[in-house]
Amino acid sequence: MADKKEKENLKNKGKAEENAENTQNAEKTENTQNIENAESKNNEPAAEPEKNELEKAKEENAALNDKYLRLCAEYDNFKKRTVREKEAIYIDAAADAIKELLPVMDNLARAMDSISDKDNDVYKGIEMVYKQTEDIFKKLGVCETKAVGEEFNPELHNAVMHIEDENVTENTVVEEFQKGYTYKDKVLRYSMVKVAN
């Protein structure tokens, strides 16, 4: 009897070991399948986020590049606008200063006209100052507006008198009362003129 019990115990032990082995094998197989499934699942979704991240990075790069190009264009426009504004400010400031000197030129011309003796030293001194001022104006780009004998131009001339004269063509300037000046295509002062009708 003891032998039978021993045999049964051994059989039970063997079955238990076999069952344990089968369970372990089944668990290993299941684990292997789970790992393979997990890897296949991980591989597929992992590719998508990488693509999405790459596309996002490309879009972000394109947006930053666009922003950079716009910023460069804005800066270039700003530089050009600043240069134009500086030039305009300089021209306006120079024009304002020159306008203040025009009456001085007029008075020098009147002084020369009032002296009858052209050999007089006073006349020669005034004439020298007048010519020097005229030369400075030319260097700065200030030009006298042509008037007498020219066709009347309302953008350059200011007609204060009209006369009827058949010897002169219509709309022609016959006399200038005050000289006009321009500076870099900007009228500093209109010529005050008499026009024939």
PDB file of C-alpha atoms in Angstrom:
ATOM      1  CA  MET A   1       0.000   0.000   0.000  1.00  0.00           C
ATOM      2  CA  ALA A   2       2.738   2.306   0.759  1.00  0.00           C
ATOM      3  CA  ASP A   3       4.061   1.634  -2.691  1.00  0.00           C
ATOM      4  CA  LYS A   4       0.741   2.518  -4.253  1.00  0.00           C
ATOM      5  CA  LYS A   5       0.559   5.718  -2.346  1.00  0.00           C
ATOM      6  CA  GLU A   6       4.089   6.500  -3.331  1.00  0.00           C
ATOM      7  CA  LYS A   7       3.315   5.796  -6.957  1.00  0.00           C
ATOM      8  CA  GLU A   8       0.196   7.935  -6.788  1.00  0.00           C
ATOM      9  CA  ASN A   9       2.148  10.706  -5.127  1.00  0.00           C
ATOM     10  CA  LEU A  10       4.793  10.441  -7.823  1.00  0.00           C
ATOM     11  CA  LYS A  11       2.091  10.492 -10.514  1.00  0.00           C
ATOM     12  CA  ASN A  12       0.443  13.462  -8.876  1.00  0.00           C
ATOM     13  CA  LYS A  13       3.819  15.109  -8.536  1.00  0.00           C
ATOM     14  CA  GLY A  14       4.598  14.442 -12.182  1.00  0.00           C
ATOM     15  CA  LYS A  15       1.197  15.733 -13.237  1.00  0.00           C
ATOM     16  CA  ALA A  16       1.661  18.770 -11.060  1.00  0.00           C
ATOM     17  CA  GLU A  17       5.088  19.399 -12.576  1.00  0.00           C
ATOM     18  CA  GLU A  18       3.662  18.817 -16.050  1.00  0.00           C
ATOM     19  CA  ASN A  19       0.785  21.177 -15.334  1.00  0.00           C
ATOM     20  CA  ALA A  20       3.229  23.742 -13.973  1.00  0.00           C
ATOM     21  CA  GLU A  21       5.355  23.361 -17.104  1.00  0.00           C
ATOM     22  CA  ASN A  22       2.311  23.659 -19.343  1.00  0.00           C
ATOM     23  CA  THR A  23       1.170  26.713 -17.438  1.00  0.00           C
ATOM     24  CA  GLN A  24       4.641  28.241 -17.708  1.00  0.00           C
ATOM     25  CA  ASN A  25       4.789  27.447 -21.446  1.00  0.00           C
ATOM     26  CA  ALA A  26       1.327  28.881 -21.950  1.00  0.00           C
ATOM     27  CA  GLU A  27       2.290  31.997 -20.005  1.00  0.00           C
ATOM     28  CA  LYS A  28       5.507  32.320 -22.054  1.00  0.00           C
ATOM     29  CA  THR A  29       3.590  31.908 -25.298  1.00  0.00           C
ATOM     30  CA  GLU A  30       0.991  34.400 -24.162  1.00  0.00           C
ATOM     31  CA  ASN A  31       3.706  36.831 -23.033  1.00  0.00           C
ATOM     32  CA  THR A  32       5.526  36.438 -26.362  1.00  0.00           C
ATOM     33  CA  GLN A  33       2.304  37.075 -28.260  1.00  0.00           C
ATOM     34  CA  ASN A  34       1.513  40.056 -26.063  1.00  0.00           C
ATOM     35  CA  ILE A  35       5.011  41.465 -26.606  1.00  0.00           C
ATOM     36  CA  GLU A  36       4.747  40.921 -30.367  1.00  0.00           C
ATOM     37  CA  ASN A  37       1.316  42.552 -30.426  1.00  0.00           C
ATOM     38  CA  ALA A  38       2.577  45.431 -28.333  1.00  0.00           C
ATOM     39  CA  GLU A  39       5.596  45.895 -30.592  1.00  0.00           C
ATOM     40  CA  SER A  40       3.465  45.836 -33.716  1.00  0.00           C
ATOM     41  CA  LYS A  41       1.072  48.300 -32.099  1.00  0.00           C
ATOM     42  CA  ASN A  42       3.940  50.498 -30.928  1.00  0.00           C
ATOM     43  CA  ASN A  43       5.559  50.507 -34.345  1.00  0.00           C
ATOM     44  CA  GLU A  44       2.471  51.687 -36.199  1.00  0.00           C
ATOM     45  CA  PRO A  45       1.415  54.577 -33.932  1.00  0.00           C
ATOM     46  CA  ALA A  46       5.047  55.601 -33.358  1.00  0.00           C
ATOM     47  CA  ALA A  47       5.462  56.245 -37.091  1.00  0.00           C
ATOM     48  CA  GLU A  48       2.411  58.504 -37.145  1.00  0.00           C
ATOM     49  CA  PRO A  49       3.508  60.801 -34.308  1.00  0.00           C
ATOM     50  CA  GLU A  50       6.964  61.039 -35.889  1.00  0.00           C
ATOM     51  CA  LYS A  51       5.335  62.099 -39.169  1.00  0.00           C
ATOM     52  CA  ASN A  52       3.070  64.520 -37.348  1.00  0.00           C
ATOM     53  CA  GLU A  53       6.014  65.942 -35.435  1.00  0.00           C
ATOM     54  CA  LEU A  54       8.006  66.272 -38.668  1.00  0.00           C
ATOM     55  CA  GLU A  55       5.105  67.987 -40.417  1.00  0.00           C
ATOM     56  CA  LYS A  56       4.595  70.278 -37.429  1.00  0.00           C
ATOM     57  CA  ALA A  57       8.299  71.115 -37.420  1.00  0.00           C
ATOM     58  CA  LYS A  58       8.188  71.833 -41.169  1.00  0.00           C
ATOM     59  CA  GLU A  59       5.115  74.049 -40.756  1.00  0.00           C
ATOM     60  CA  GLU A  60       6.716  75.858 -37.843  1.00  0.00           C
ATOM     61  CA  ASN A  61       9.908  76.328 -39.862  1.00  0.00           C
ATOM     62  CA  ALA A  62       7.921  77.681 -42.830  1.00  0.00           C
ATOM     63  CA  ALA A  63       6.009  80.059 -40.542  1.00  0.00           C
ATOM     64  CA  LEU A  64       9.206  81.297 -38.921  1.00  0.00           C
ATOM     65  CA  ASN A  65      10.856  81.709 -42.331  1.00  0.00           C
ATOM     66  CA  ASP A  66       7.839  83.684 -43.580  1.00  0.00           C
ATOM     67  CA  LYS A  67       7.922  85.832 -40.447  1.00  0.00           C
ATOM     68  CA  TYR A  68      11.661  86.407 -40.953  1.00  0.00           C
ATOM     69  CA  LEU A  69      11.208  87.415 -44.595  1.00  0.00           C
ATOM     70  CA  ARG A  70       8.379  89.801 -43.684  1.00  0.00           C
ATOM     71  CA  LEU A  71      10.498  91.303 -40.920  1.00  0.00           C
ATOM     72  CA  CYS A  72      13.392  91.784 -43.354  1.00  0.00           C
ATOM     73  CA  ALA A  73      11.081  93.468 -45.877  1.00  0.00           C
ATOM     74  CA  GLU A  74       9.611  95.711 -43.176  1.00  0.00           C
ATOM     75  CA  TYR A  75      13.090  96.683 -42.009  1.00  0.00           C
ATOM     76  CA  ASP A  76      14.202  97.415 -45.577  1.00  0.00           C
ATOM     77  CA  ASN A  77      11.097  99.584 -46.112  1.00  0.00           C
ATOM     78  CA  PHE A  78      11.772 101.318 -42.788  1.00  0.00           C
ATOM     79  CA  LYS A  79      15.358 102.126 -43.850  1.00  0.00           C
ATOM     80  CA  LYS A  80      14.230 103.494 -47.225  1.00  0.00           C
ATOM     81  CA  ARG A  81      11.427 105.531 -45.620  1.00  0.00           C
ATOM     82  CA  THR A  82      13.860 106.918 -43.022  1.00  0.00           C
ATOM     83  CA  VAL A  83      16.326 107.965 -45.730  1.00  0.00           C
ATOM     84  CA  ARG A  84      13.521 109.673 -47.701  1.00  0.00           C
ATOM     85  CA  GLU A  85      12.267 111.424 -44.574  1.00  0.00           C
ATOM     86  CA  LYS A  86      15.779 112.620 -43.693  1.00  0.00           C
ATOM     87  CA  GLU A  87      16.259 113.967 -47.208  1.00  0.00           C
ATOM     88  CA  ALA A  88      12.869 115.685 -47.086  1.00  0.00           C
ATOM     89  CA  ILE A  89      13.657 117.194 -43.677  1.00  0.00           C
ATOM     90  CA  TYR A  90      17.023 118.446 -44.974  1.00  0.00           C
ATOM     91  CA  ILE A  91      15.455 119.933 -48.104  1.00  0.00           C
ATOM     92  CA  ASP A  92      12.706 121.613 -46.077  1.00  0.00           C
ATOM     93  CA  ALA A  93      15.182 122.993 -43.527  1.00  0.00           C
ATOM     94  CA  ALA A  94      17.519 124.281 -46.241  1.00  0.00           C
ATOM     95  CA  ALA A  95      14.565 125.800 -48.135  1.00  0.00           C
ATOM     96  CA  ASP A  96      13.380 127.589 -44.983  1.00  0.00           C
ATOM     97  CA  ALA A  97      16.867 129.013 -44.355  1.00  0.00           C
ATOM     98  CA  ILE A  98      17.280 130.120 -47.967  1.00  0.00           C
ATOM     99  CA  LYS A  99      13.841 131.792 -47.961  1.00  0.00           C
ATOM    100  CA  GLU A 100      15.018 133.991 -45.103  1.00  0.00           C
ATOM    101  CA  LEU A 101      18.026 135.099 -47.175  1.00  0.00           C
ATOM    102  CA  LEU A 102      16.038 136.029 -50.289  1.00  0.00           C
ATOM    103  CA  PRO A 103      15.038 139.498 -48.978  1.00  0.00           C
ATOM    104  CA  VAL A 104      18.743 140.174 -48.356  1.00  0.00           C
ATOM    105  CA  MET A 105      19.439 139.414 -52.037  1.00  0.00           C
ATOM    106  CA  ASP A 106      16.567 141.726 -53.028  1.00  0.00           C
ATOM    107  CA  ASN A 107      17.951 144.540 -50.863  1.00  0.00           C
ATOM    108  CA  LEU A 108      21.464 144.113 -52.302  1.00  0.00           C
ATOM    109  CA  ALA A 109      20.010 144.341 -55.828  1.00  0.00           C
ATOM    110  CA  ARG A 110      18.011 147.463 -54.864  1.00  0.00           C
ATOM    111  CA  ALA A 111      21.117 149.023 -53.320  1.00  0.00           C
ATOM    112  CA  MET A 112      23.083 148.448 -56.538  1.00  0.00           C
ATOM    113  CA  ASP A 113      20.211 149.932 -58.611  1.00  0.00           C
ATOM    114  CA  SER A 114      20.069 153.018 -56.405  1.00  0.00           C
ATOM    115  CA  ILE A 115      23.753 153.902 -56.924  1.00  0.00           C
ATOM    116  CA  SER A 116      24.238 155.809 -60.180  1.00  0.00           C
ATOM    117  CA  ASP A 117      28.071 155.894 -60.082  1.00  0.00           C
ATOM    118  CA  LYS A 118      29.057 152.326 -60.996  1.00  0.00           C
ATOM    119  CA  ASP A 119      32.764 153.081 -60.384  1.00  0.00           C
ATOM    120  CA  ASN A 120      32.029 153.962 -56.766  1.00  0.00           C
ATOM    121  CA  ASP A 121      33.719 151.734 -54.167  1.00  0.00           C
ATOM    122  CA  VAL A 122      30.446 151.280 -52.275  1.00  0.00           C
ATOM    123  CA  TYR A 123      28.778 149.994 -55.436  1.00  0.00           C
ATOM    124  CA  LYS A 124      31.668 147.607 -56.110  1.00  0.00           C
ATOM    125  CA  GLY A 125      31.511 146.301 -52.526  1.00  0.00           C
ATOM    126  CA  ILE A 126      27.759 145.706 -52.711  1.00  0.00           C
ATOM    127  CA  GLU A 127      28.174 144.052 -56.108  1.00  0.00           C
ATOM    128  CA  MET A 128      30.849 141.705 -54.710  1.00  0.00           C
ATOM    129  CA  VAL A 129      28.620 140.679 -51.804  1.00  0.00           C
ATOM    130  CA  TYR A 130      25.697 140.157 -54.198  1.00  0.00           C
ATOM    131  CA  LYS A 131      27.764 137.980 -56.577  1.00  0.00           C
ATOM    132  CA  GLN A 132      29.205 135.985 -53.684  1.00  0.00           C
ATOM    133  CA  THR A 133      25.720 135.321 -52.326  1.00  0.00           C
ATOM    134  CA  GLU A 134      24.560 134.379 -55.818  1.00  0.00           C
ATOM    135  CA  ASP A 135      27.466 131.897 -56.148  1.00  0.00           C
ATOM    136  CA  ILE A 136      26.618 130.347 -52.778  1.00  0.00           C
ATOM    137  CA  PHE A 137      23.004 129.947 -53.878  1.00  0.00           C
ATOM    138  CA  LYS A 138      24.143 128.231 -57.097  1.00  0.00           C
ATOM    139  CA  LYS A 139      26.356 125.813 -55.121  1.00  0.00           C
ATOM    140  CA  LEU A 140      23.406 124.955 -52.900  1.00  0.00           C
ATOM    141  CA  GLY A 141      21.226 124.306 -55.947  1.00  0.00           C
ATOM    142  CA  VAL A 142      19.113 127.452 -55.744  1.00  0.00           C
ATOM    143  CA  CYS A 143      18.072 128.689 -59.200  1.00  0.00           C
ATOM    144  CA  GLU A 144      16.511 131.931 -60.329  1.00  0.00           C
ATOM    145  CA  THR A 145      13.196 131.461 -62.072  1.00  0.00           C
ATOM    146  CA  LYS A 146      13.289 132.769 -65.649  1.00  0.00           C
ATOM    147  CA  ALA A 147      10.484 135.218 -66.166  1.00  0.00           C
ATOM    148  CA  VAL A 148      10.798 138.035 -68.737  1.00  0.00           C
ATOM    149  CA  GLY A 149      10.073 136.794 -72.249  1.00  0.00           C
ATOM    150  CA  GLU A 150       8.860 133.415 -70.968  1.00  0.00           C
ATOM    151  CA  GLU A 151       5.319 132.087 -71.201  1.00  0.00           C
ATOM    152  CA  PHE A 152       3.375 132.637 -68.002  1.00  0.00           C
ATOM    153  CA  ASN A 153       3.489 129.527 -65.794  1.00  0.00           C
ATOM    154  CA  PRO A 154       1.256 129.626 -62.714  1.00  0.00           C
ATOM    155  CA  GLU A 155       3.490 127.030 -61.037  1.00  0.00           C
ATOM    156  CA  LEU A 156       6.443 129.472 -61.148  1.00  0.00           C
ATOM    157  CA  HIS A 157       4.995 132.949 -61.650  1.00  0.00           C
ATOM    158  CA  ASN A 158       2.609 135.147 -59.715  1.00  0.00           C
ATOM    159  CA  ALA A 159       0.830 137.580 -62.052  1.00  0.00           C
ATOM    160  CA  VAL A 160       0.105 140.861 -60.258  1.00  0.00           C
ATOM    161  CA  MET A 161      -0.575 142.947 -63.386  1.00  0.00           C
ATOM    162  CA  HIS A 162      -1.939 142.430 -66.875  1.00  0.00           C
ATOM    163  CA  ILE A 163      -1.439 144.679 -69.870  1.00  0.00           C
ATOM    164  CA  GLU A 164      -2.858 144.748 -73.370  1.00  0.00           C
ATOM    165  CA  ASP A 165       0.032 144.725 -75.846  1.00  0.00           C
ATOM    166  CA  GLU A 166      -0.316 143.697 -79.485  1.00  0.00           C
ATOM    167  CA  ASN A 167       3.476 143.591 -79.969  1.00  0.00           C
ATOM    168  CA  VAL A 168       3.850 140.721 -77.475  1.00  0.00           C
ATOM    169  CA  THR A 169       2.330 137.266 -77.794  1.00  0.00           C
ATOM    170  CA  GLU A 170      -0.489 136.389 -75.451  1.00  0.00           C
ATOM    171  CA  ASN A 171       0.334 135.035 -71.983  1.00  0.00           C
ATOM    172  CA  THR A 172       3.933 136.268 -72.075  1.00  0.00           C
ATOM    173  CA  VAL A 173       5.736 137.783 -69.094  1.00  0.00           C
ATOM    174  CA  VAL A 174       6.794 141.336 -69.989  1.00  0.00           C
ATOM    175  CA  GLU A 175       8.156 142.565 -66.665  1.00  0.00           C
ATOM    176  CA  GLU A 176       9.428 141.094 -63.401  1.00  0.00           C
ATOM    177  CA  PHE A 177       8.875 142.991 -60.137  1.00  0.00           C
ATOM    178  CA  GLN A 178      10.451 140.450 -57.812  1.00  0.00           C
ATOM    179  CA  LYS A 179      12.694 137.497 -58.712  1.00  0.00           C
ATOM    180  CA  GLY A 180      11.489 133.996 -58.049  1.00  0.00           C
ATOM    181  CA  TYR A 181      13.687 131.126 -56.863  1.00  0.00           C
ATOM    182  CA  THR A 182      13.514 127.335 -56.853  1.00  0.00           C
ATOM    183  CA  TYR A 183      15.460 124.828 -54.785  1.00  0.00           C
ATOM    184  CA  LYS A 184      15.626 121.178 -55.899  1.00  0.00           C
ATOM    185  CA  ASP A 185      12.372 121.465 -57.866  1.00  0.00           C
ATOM    186  CA  LYS A 186      10.683 123.192 -54.936  1.00  0.00           C
ATOM    187  CA  VAL A 187       9.475 126.763 -55.408  1.00  0.00           C
ATOM    188  CA  LEU A 188      10.970 128.990 -52.715  1.00  0.00           C
ATOM    189  CA  ARG A 189       9.307 132.115 -54.022  1.00  0.00           C
ATOM    190  CA  TYR A 190       7.135 132.820 -57.049  1.00  0.00           C
ATOM    191  CA  SER A 191       8.271 135.471 -59.500  1.00  0.00           C
ATOM    192  CA  MET A 192       6.069 138.541 -59.222  1.00  0.00           C
ATOM    193  CA  VAL A 193       5.363 139.486 -62.841  1.00  0.00           C
ATOM    194  CA  LYS A 194       3.376 141.533 -65.318  1.00  0.00           C
ATOM    195  CA  VAL A 195       1.722 139.489 -68.064  1.00  0.00           C
ATOM    196  CA  ALA A 196       0.590 140.555 -71.544  1.00  0.00           C
ATOM    197  CA  ASN A 197      -2.941 139.546 -72.628  1.00  0.00           C
TER     198      ASN A 197
END
